[in-house]
Coordinates of C-alpha atoms in Angstrom, one line a residue:
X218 CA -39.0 -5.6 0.7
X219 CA -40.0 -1.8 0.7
X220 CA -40.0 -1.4 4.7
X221 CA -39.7 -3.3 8.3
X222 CA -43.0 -3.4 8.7
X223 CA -43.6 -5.7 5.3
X224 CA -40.5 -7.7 5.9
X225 CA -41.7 -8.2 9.1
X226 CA -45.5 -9.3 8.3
X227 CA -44.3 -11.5 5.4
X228 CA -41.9 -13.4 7.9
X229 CA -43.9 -13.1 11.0
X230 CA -47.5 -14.8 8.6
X231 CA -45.0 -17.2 6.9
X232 CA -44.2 -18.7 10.6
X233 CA -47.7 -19.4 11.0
X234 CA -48.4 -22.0 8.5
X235 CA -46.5 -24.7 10.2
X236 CA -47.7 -23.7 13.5
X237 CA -51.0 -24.0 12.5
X238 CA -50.6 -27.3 10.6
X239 CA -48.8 -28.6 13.5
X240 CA -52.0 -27.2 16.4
X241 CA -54.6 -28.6 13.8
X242 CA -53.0 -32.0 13.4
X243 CA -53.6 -32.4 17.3
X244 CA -56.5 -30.4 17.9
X245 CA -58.5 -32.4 14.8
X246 CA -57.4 -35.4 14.5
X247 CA -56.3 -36.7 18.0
X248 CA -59.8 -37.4 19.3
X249 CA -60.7 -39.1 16.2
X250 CA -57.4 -41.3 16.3
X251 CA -58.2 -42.3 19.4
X252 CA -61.8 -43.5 18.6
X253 CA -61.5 -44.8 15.1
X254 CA -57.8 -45.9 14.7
X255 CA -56.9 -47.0 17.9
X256 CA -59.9 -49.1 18.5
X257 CA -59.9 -48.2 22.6
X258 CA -62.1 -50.3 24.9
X259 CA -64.4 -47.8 25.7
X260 CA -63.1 -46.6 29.8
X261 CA -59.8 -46.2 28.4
X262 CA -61.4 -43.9 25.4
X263 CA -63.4 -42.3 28.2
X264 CA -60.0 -41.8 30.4
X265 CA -58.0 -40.8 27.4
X266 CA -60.8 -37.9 26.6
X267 CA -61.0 -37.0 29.9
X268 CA -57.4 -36.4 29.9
X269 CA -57.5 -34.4 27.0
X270 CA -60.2 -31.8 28.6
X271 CA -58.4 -31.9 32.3
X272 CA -55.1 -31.7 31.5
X273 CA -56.1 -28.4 29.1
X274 CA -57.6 -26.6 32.1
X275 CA -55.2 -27.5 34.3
X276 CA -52.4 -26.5 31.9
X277 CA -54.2 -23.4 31.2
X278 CA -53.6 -21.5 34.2
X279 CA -49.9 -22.2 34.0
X280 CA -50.0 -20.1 31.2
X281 CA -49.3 -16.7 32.7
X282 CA -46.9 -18.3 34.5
X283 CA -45.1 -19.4 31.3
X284 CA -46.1 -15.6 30.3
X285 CA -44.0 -14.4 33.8
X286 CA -41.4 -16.3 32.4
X287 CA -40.6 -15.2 28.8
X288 CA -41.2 -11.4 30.2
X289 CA -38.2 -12.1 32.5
X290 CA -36.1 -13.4 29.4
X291 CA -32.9 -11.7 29.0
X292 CA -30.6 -12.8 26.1
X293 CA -28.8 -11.1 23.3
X294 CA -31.9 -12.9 21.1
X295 CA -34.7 -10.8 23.0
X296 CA -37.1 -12.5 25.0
X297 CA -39.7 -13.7 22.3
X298 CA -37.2 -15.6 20.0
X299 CA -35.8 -18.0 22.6
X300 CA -38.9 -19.3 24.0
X301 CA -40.0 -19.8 20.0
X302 CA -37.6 -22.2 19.7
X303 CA -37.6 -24.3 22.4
X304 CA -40.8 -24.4 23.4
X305 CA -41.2 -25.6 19.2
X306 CA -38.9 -28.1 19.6
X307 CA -39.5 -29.9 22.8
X308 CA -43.6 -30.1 21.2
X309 CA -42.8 -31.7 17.8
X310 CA -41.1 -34.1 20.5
X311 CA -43.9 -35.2 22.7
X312 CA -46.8 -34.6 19.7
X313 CA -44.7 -37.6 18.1
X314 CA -45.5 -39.7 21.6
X315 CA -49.1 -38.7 21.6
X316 CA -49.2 -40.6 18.3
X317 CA -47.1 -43.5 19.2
X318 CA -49.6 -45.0 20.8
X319 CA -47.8 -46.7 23.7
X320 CA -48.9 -49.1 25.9
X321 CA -52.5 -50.9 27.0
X322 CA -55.2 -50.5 29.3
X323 CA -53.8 -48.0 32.6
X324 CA -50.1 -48.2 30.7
X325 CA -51.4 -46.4 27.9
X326 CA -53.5 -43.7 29.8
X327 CA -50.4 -42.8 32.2
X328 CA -48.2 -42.7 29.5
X329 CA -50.9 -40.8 27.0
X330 CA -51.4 -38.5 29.7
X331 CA -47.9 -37.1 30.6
X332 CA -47.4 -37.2 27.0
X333 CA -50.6 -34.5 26.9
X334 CA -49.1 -32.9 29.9
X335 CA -45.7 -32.3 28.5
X336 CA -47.0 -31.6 25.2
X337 CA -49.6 -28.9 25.9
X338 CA -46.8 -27.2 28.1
X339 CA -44.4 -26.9 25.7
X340 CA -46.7 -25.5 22.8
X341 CA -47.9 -22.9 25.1
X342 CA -44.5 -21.5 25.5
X343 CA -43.9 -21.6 21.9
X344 CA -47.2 -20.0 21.2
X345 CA -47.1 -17.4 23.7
X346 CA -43.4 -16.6 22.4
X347 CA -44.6 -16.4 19.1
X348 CA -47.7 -13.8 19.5
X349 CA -46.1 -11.7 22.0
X350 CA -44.7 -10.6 18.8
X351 CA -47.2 -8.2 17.2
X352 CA -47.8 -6.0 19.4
X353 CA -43.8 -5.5 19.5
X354 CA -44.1 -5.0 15.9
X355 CA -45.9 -2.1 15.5
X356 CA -48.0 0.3 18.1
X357 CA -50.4 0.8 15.0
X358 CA -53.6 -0.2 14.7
X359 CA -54.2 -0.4 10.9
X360 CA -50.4 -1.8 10.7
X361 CA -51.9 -4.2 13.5
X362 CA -54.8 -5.4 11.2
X363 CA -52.6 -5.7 8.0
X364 CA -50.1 -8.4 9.8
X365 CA -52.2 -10.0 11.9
X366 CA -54.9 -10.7 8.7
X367 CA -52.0 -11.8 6.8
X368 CA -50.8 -14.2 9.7
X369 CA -54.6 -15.1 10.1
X370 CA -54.4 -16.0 6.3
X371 CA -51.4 -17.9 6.5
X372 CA -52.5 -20.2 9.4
X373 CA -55.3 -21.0 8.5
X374 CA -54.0 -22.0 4.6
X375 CA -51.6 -24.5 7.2
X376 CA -54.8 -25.3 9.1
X377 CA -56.5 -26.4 5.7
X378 CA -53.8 -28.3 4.6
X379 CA -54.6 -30.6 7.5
X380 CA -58.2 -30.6 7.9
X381 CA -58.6 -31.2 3.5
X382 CA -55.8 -34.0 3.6
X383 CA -56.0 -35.7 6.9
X384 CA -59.1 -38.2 6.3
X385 CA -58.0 -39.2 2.5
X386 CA -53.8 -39.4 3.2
X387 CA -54.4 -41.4 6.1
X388 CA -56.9 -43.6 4.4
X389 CA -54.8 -44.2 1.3
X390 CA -51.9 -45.4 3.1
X391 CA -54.2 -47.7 5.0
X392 CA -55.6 -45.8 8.2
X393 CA -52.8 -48.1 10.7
X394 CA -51.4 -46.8 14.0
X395 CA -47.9 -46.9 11.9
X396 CA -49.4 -45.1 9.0
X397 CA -50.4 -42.1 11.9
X398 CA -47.2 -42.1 12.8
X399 CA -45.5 -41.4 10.8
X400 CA -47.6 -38.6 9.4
X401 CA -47.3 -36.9 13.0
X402 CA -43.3 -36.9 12.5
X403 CA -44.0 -35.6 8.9
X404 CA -46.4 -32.3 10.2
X405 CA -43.9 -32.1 13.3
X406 CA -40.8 -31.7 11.3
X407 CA -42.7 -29.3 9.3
X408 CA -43.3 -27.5 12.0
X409 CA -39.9 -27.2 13.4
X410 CA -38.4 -25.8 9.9
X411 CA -41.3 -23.4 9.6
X412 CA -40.2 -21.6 12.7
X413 CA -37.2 -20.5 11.0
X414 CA -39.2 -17.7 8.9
X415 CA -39.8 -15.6 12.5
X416 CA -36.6 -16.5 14.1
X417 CA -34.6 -15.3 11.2
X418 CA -36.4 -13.1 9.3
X419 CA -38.3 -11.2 11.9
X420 CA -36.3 -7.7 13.3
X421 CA -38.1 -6.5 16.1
X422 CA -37.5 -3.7 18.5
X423 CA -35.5 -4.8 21.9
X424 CA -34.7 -3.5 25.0
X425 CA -31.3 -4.0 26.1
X426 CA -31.1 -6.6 28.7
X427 CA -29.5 -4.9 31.2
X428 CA -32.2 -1.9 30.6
X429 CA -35.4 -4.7 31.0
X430 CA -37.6 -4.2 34.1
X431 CA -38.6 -7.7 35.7
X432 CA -42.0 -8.3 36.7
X433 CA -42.9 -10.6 39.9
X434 CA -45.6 -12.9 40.6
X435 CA -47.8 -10.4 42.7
X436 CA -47.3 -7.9 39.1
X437 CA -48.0 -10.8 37.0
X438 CA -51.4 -11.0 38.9
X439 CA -51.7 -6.9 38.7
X440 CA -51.4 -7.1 35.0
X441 CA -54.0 -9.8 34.6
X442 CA -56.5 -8.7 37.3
X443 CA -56.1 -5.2 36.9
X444 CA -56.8 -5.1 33.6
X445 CA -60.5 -4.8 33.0
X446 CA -60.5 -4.7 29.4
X447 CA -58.2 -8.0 29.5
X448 CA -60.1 -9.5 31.5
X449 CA -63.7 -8.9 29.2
X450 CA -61.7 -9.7 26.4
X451 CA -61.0 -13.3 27.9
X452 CA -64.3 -14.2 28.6
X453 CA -65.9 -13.1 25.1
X454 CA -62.7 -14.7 23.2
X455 CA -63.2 -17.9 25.7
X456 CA -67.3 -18.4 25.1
X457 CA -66.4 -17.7 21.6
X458 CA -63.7 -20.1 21.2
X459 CA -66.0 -23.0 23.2
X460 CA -68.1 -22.6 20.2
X461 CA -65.6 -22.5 17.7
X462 CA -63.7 -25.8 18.7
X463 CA -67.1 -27.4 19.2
X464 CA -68.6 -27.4 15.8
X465 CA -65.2 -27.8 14.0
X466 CA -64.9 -31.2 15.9
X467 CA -67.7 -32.3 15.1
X468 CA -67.5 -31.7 11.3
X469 CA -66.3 -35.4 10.3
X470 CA -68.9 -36.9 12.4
X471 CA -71.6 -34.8 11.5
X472 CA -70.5 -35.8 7.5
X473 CA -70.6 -39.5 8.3
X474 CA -73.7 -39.9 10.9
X475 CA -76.1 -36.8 9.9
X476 CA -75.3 -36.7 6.0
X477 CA -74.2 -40.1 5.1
X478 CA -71.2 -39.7 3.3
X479 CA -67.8 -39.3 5.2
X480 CA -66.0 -38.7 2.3
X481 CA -67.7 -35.1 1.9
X482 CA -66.3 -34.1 4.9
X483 CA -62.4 -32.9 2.3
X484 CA -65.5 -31.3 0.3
X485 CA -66.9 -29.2 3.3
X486 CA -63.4 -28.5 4.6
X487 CA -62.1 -27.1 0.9
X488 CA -65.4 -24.9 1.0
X489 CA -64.9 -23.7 4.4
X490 CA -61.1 -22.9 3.6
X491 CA -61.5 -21.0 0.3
X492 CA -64.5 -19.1 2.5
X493 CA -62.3 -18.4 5.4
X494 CA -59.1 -17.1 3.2
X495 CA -61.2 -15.0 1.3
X496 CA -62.6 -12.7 4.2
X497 CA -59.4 -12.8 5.5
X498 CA -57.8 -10.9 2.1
X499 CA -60.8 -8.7 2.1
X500 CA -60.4 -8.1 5.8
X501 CA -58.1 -5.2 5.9
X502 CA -60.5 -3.3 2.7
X503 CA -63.4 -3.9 5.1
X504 CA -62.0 -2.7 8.4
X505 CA -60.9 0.7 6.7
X506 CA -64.8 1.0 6.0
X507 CA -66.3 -0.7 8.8
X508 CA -65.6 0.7 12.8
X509 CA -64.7 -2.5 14.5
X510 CA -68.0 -3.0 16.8
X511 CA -69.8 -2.8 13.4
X512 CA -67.6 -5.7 11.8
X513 CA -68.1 -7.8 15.4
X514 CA -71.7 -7.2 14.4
X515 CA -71.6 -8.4 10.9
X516 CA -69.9 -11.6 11.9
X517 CA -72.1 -12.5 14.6
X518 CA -75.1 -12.2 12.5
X519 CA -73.3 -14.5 9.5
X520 CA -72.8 -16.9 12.4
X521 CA -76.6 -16.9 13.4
X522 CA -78.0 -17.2 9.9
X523 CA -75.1 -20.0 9.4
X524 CA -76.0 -22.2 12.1
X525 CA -79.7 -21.6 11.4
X526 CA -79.1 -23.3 7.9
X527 CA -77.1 -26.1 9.3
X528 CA -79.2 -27.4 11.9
X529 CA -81.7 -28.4 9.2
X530 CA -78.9 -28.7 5.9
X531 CA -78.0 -32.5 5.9
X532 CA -80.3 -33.4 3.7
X533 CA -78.1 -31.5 0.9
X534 CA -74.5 -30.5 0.3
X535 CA -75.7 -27.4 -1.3
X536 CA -76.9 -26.3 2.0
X537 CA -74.4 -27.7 4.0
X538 CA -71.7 -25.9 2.4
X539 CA -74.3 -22.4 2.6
X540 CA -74.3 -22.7 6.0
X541 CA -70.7 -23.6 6.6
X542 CA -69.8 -20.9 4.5
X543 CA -72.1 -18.4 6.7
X544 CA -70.8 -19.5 9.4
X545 CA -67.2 -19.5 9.1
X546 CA -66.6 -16.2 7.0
X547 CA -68.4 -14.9 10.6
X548 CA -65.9 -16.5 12.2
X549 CA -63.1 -15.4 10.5
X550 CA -64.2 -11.7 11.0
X551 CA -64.2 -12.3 14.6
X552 CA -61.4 -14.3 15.1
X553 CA -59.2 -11.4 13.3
X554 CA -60.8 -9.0 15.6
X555 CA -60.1 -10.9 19.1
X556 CA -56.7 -10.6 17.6
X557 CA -56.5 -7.2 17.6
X558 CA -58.4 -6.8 20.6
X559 CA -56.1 -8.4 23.1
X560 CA -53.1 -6.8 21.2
X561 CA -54.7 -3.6 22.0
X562 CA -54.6 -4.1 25.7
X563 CA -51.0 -4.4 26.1
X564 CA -51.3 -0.8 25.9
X565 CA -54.2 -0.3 27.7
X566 CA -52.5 -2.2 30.2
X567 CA -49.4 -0.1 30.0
X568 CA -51.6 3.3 30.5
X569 CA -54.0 2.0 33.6
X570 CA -51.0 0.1 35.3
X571 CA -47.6 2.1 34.2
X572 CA -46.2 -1.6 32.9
X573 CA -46.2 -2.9 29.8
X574 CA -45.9 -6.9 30.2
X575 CA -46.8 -8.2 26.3
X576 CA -45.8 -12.2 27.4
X577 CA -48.2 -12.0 30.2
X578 CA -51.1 -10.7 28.7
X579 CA -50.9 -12.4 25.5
X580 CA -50.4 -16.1 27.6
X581 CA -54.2 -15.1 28.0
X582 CA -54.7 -16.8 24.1
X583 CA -53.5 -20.0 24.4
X584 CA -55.1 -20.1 28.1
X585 CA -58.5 -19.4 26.4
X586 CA -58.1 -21.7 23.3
X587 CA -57.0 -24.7 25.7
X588 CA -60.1 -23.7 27.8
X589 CA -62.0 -23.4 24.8
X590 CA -60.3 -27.1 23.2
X591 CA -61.4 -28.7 26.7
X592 CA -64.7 -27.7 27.2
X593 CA -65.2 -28.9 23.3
X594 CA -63.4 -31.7 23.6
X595 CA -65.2 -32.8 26.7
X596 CA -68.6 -32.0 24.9
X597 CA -67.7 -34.1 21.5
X598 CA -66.3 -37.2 23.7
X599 CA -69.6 -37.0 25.7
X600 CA -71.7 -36.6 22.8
X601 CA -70.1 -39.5 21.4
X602 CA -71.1 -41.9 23.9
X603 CA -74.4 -40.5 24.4
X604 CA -75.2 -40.6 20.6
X605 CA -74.5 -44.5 20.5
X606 CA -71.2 -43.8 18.3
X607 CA -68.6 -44.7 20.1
X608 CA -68.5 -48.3 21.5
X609 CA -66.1 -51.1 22.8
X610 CA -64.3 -51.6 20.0
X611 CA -64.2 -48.7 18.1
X612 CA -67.3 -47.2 16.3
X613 CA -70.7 -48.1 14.8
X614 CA -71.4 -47.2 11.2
X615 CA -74.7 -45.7 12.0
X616 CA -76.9 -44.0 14.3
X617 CA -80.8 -43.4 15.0
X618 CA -82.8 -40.2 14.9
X619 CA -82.5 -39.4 18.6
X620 CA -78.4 -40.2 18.3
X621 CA -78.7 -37.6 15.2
X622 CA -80.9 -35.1 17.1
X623 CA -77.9 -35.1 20.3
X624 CA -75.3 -34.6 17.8
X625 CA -77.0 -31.2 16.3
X626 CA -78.0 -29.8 19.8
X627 CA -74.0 -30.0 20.8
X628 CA -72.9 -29.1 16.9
X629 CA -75.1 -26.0 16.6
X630 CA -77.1 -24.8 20.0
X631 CA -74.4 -25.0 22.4
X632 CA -72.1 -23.4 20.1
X633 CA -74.6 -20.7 19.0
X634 CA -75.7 -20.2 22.9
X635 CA -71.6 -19.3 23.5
X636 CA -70.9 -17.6 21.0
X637 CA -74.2 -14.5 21.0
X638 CA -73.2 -14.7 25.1
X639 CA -69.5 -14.0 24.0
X640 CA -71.0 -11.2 21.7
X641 CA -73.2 -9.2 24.4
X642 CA -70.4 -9.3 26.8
X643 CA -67.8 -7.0 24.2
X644 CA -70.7 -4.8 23.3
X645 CA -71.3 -4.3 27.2
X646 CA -67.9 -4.5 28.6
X647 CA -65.4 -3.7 25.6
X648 CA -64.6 0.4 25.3
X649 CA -61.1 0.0 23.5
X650 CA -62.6 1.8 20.3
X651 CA -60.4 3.5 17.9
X652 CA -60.5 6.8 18.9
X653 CA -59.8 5.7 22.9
X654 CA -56.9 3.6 21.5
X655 CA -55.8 6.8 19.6
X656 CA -55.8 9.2 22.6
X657 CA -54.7 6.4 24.7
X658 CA -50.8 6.3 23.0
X659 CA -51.3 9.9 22.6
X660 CA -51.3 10.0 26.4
X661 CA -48.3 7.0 26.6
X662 CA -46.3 9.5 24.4
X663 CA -46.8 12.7 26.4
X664 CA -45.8 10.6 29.5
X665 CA -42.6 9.1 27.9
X666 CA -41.1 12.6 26.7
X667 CA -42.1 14.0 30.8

């Protein structure tokens, strides 16, 4: 490879795809395995869910503790590599339990739960491990945008993988407990060996241990709190990623109850995948021509005409997969860009506070996309109940016009409602432009060489 920098991004993207196979597999399919393949009485479905959006938020705000942690790493490995490998190996281990389904009634809640618990834990480590690696990478912005497009690229082609062969794999091998099984141990092994790309192919710059500054609780909380434009960045990624999780949940259900045909929902997901991984090739060609407020404004406005189609498209593919399409090519745009926004405030961190602590303020994604999961997950599981789809037993095979109508208000107006709120707050709030971002390590610099 010509330099570091593309040795680095081709390693560090490569990573992704069985991180992302692994996160989807759970985040996708677990609700649904509960409901449809499980067959749960209802209160133990209704426990189960509840679990799911509880033990996210409570989990959450251990993050920046498990951020504290991996900043205080010192080994001859770094401090990002370490927590990579076990956090990936002790959750391939509980995602297995999750899908072992063990235990009835109270057994199986208790045992579901710490399952969850342990599970949720585990990943966040790993994940905040793994993304407290691209700001380490490279200080540049435009070498910023070209890594983390490709990673974007990469995860979501392991993302895709799941979401198009989920629904027909499982049903060809005969949509059993065992059969789920199994195919969790499949993605989790999968996982596991993917994780060798970062951890041996990735070189990135370390401070000697003995040369590493530890940070304390009372700093942890300084580089959080302190941090304005972390702390703006949070609440726009959060409402957006309440959103994001809520429609993409609903996407099976909505292709079952609302169009009729569940087995349109690989359809819809292929669309939305091809969609998604083009904008995110194109991405770096457009941000050299597009300011980044101007690109947040583009997406958001693909994501309103997208959702404006959907709420009326189930009477037709072709306007089903418009609007998806709309929708998700917005998405992409500002997913990439939340990326690069909360990379950018380890050094704005750095220059308001005179610390740079990357674990801690990148723990702030996977607290906001278990926030976000929750909140979803909470909405889906009640709009399942509310709708008439989930009953003792399992689920029906059809719903009325009201249960339909429920189902699009939590799909599309809740998510649309989060997402223009999470919009208005980074035009407000969010001053990290490019040329601040310039002078700002122009400033770092000057104080480094005094």
């Amino acid at each position: 490879m010509k330099t570091l920098d593309d040795r680095n991004r081709v390693y560090f993207g490569l990573g992704t795809i069985g991180r992302d196979m692994f996160y989807s597999f759970e985040a996708n399919t677990l609700l649904y395995f509960l409901s449809d393949v499980l067959s749960l009485p209802v209160w133990v479905f209704a426990a189960a869910s509840m679990i799911l959006s509880v033990m996210r938020i409570f989990d959450a705000f251990n993050d920046p503790i498990t951020g504290l942690v991996i900043d205080n790493i010192r080994s001859p490995w770094g401090k990002f590599k370490p927590a990579i490998l076990v956090g990936g190996i002790l959750s391939a281990i509980f995602s297995v339990l999750l899908f072992a389904g063990i235990g009835d009634g109270w057994v199986f809640v208790v045992v579901f739960g710490l399952a969850y618990l342990l599970w949720d834990i585990s990943y966040g480590i790993n994940d905040i491990g793994y993304w407290t690696l691209l700001p380490v990478l490279s200080s540049d912005q435009k070498q910023r945008e070209k890594t983390g497009a490709f990673a974007r690229i990469c995860a979501n082609i392991g993302m895709y993988i799941v979401m198009v062969a989920w629904q027909p794999v499982t049903s060809a091998l005969g949509d059993t407990p065992a059969v789920w099984f199994w195919c969790a141990v499949v993605v989790a092994a999968l996982f596991v060996l993917g994780l060798l790309f970062p951890l041996l192919g990735i070189k990135e710059k370390r401070v000697a241990p003995e040369k590493q500054e530890s940070t304390t609780v009372s700093q942890m909380f300084r580089a959080l709190l302190k941090n304005d434009q972390l702390m703006w960045t949070t609440l726009a990624m959060g409402l957006f990623m309440i959103g994001y999780c809520t429609t993409v949940n609903f996407a099976v259900y909505y292709m079952k109850y609302l169009f009729g045909n569940e087995g349109m929902y690989v359809v819809l997901v292929a669309v939305v995948g091809v969609s998604q991984l083009g904008t995110l090739m194109v991405y770096p060609a457009v941000a050299r021509r597009m300011n980044r407020r101007s690109l947040y404004t583009l997406g958001t406005i693909l994501v309103l005409a997208g959702y404006a189609i959907f709420f009326f498209a189930e009477v037709s593919i072709i306007l089903i997969a418009l609007g998806a399409v709309l929708v998700f090519v917005g998405q992409a745009f500002i997913q990439t860009l939340m990326l690069m926004f909360l990379a950018d405030t380890v050094e704005y961190g750095q220059w308001k506070l005179g610390k740079r602590n990357e674990s801690i303020t990148f723990s702030i994604q996977p607290f906001i996309n278990k926030i976000g999961g929750a909140i979803a997950t909470g909405i889906v599981s009640l709009t399942l109940i509310l709708s008439g789809i989930k009953v003792d037993g399992g689920t029906v095979d059809a719903i009325g016009s009201d249960g339909k109508l429920i189902i699009k208000v939590a799909m599309f107006a809740i998510p649309l409602i989060m997402i223009v709120v999470g919009y208005i707050v980074y035009l407000k709030k969010y001053k990290i432009s490019e040329t601040f971002y310039s002078e700002m390590l122009k400033d770092l610099e000057a104080r480094e060489k005094e």
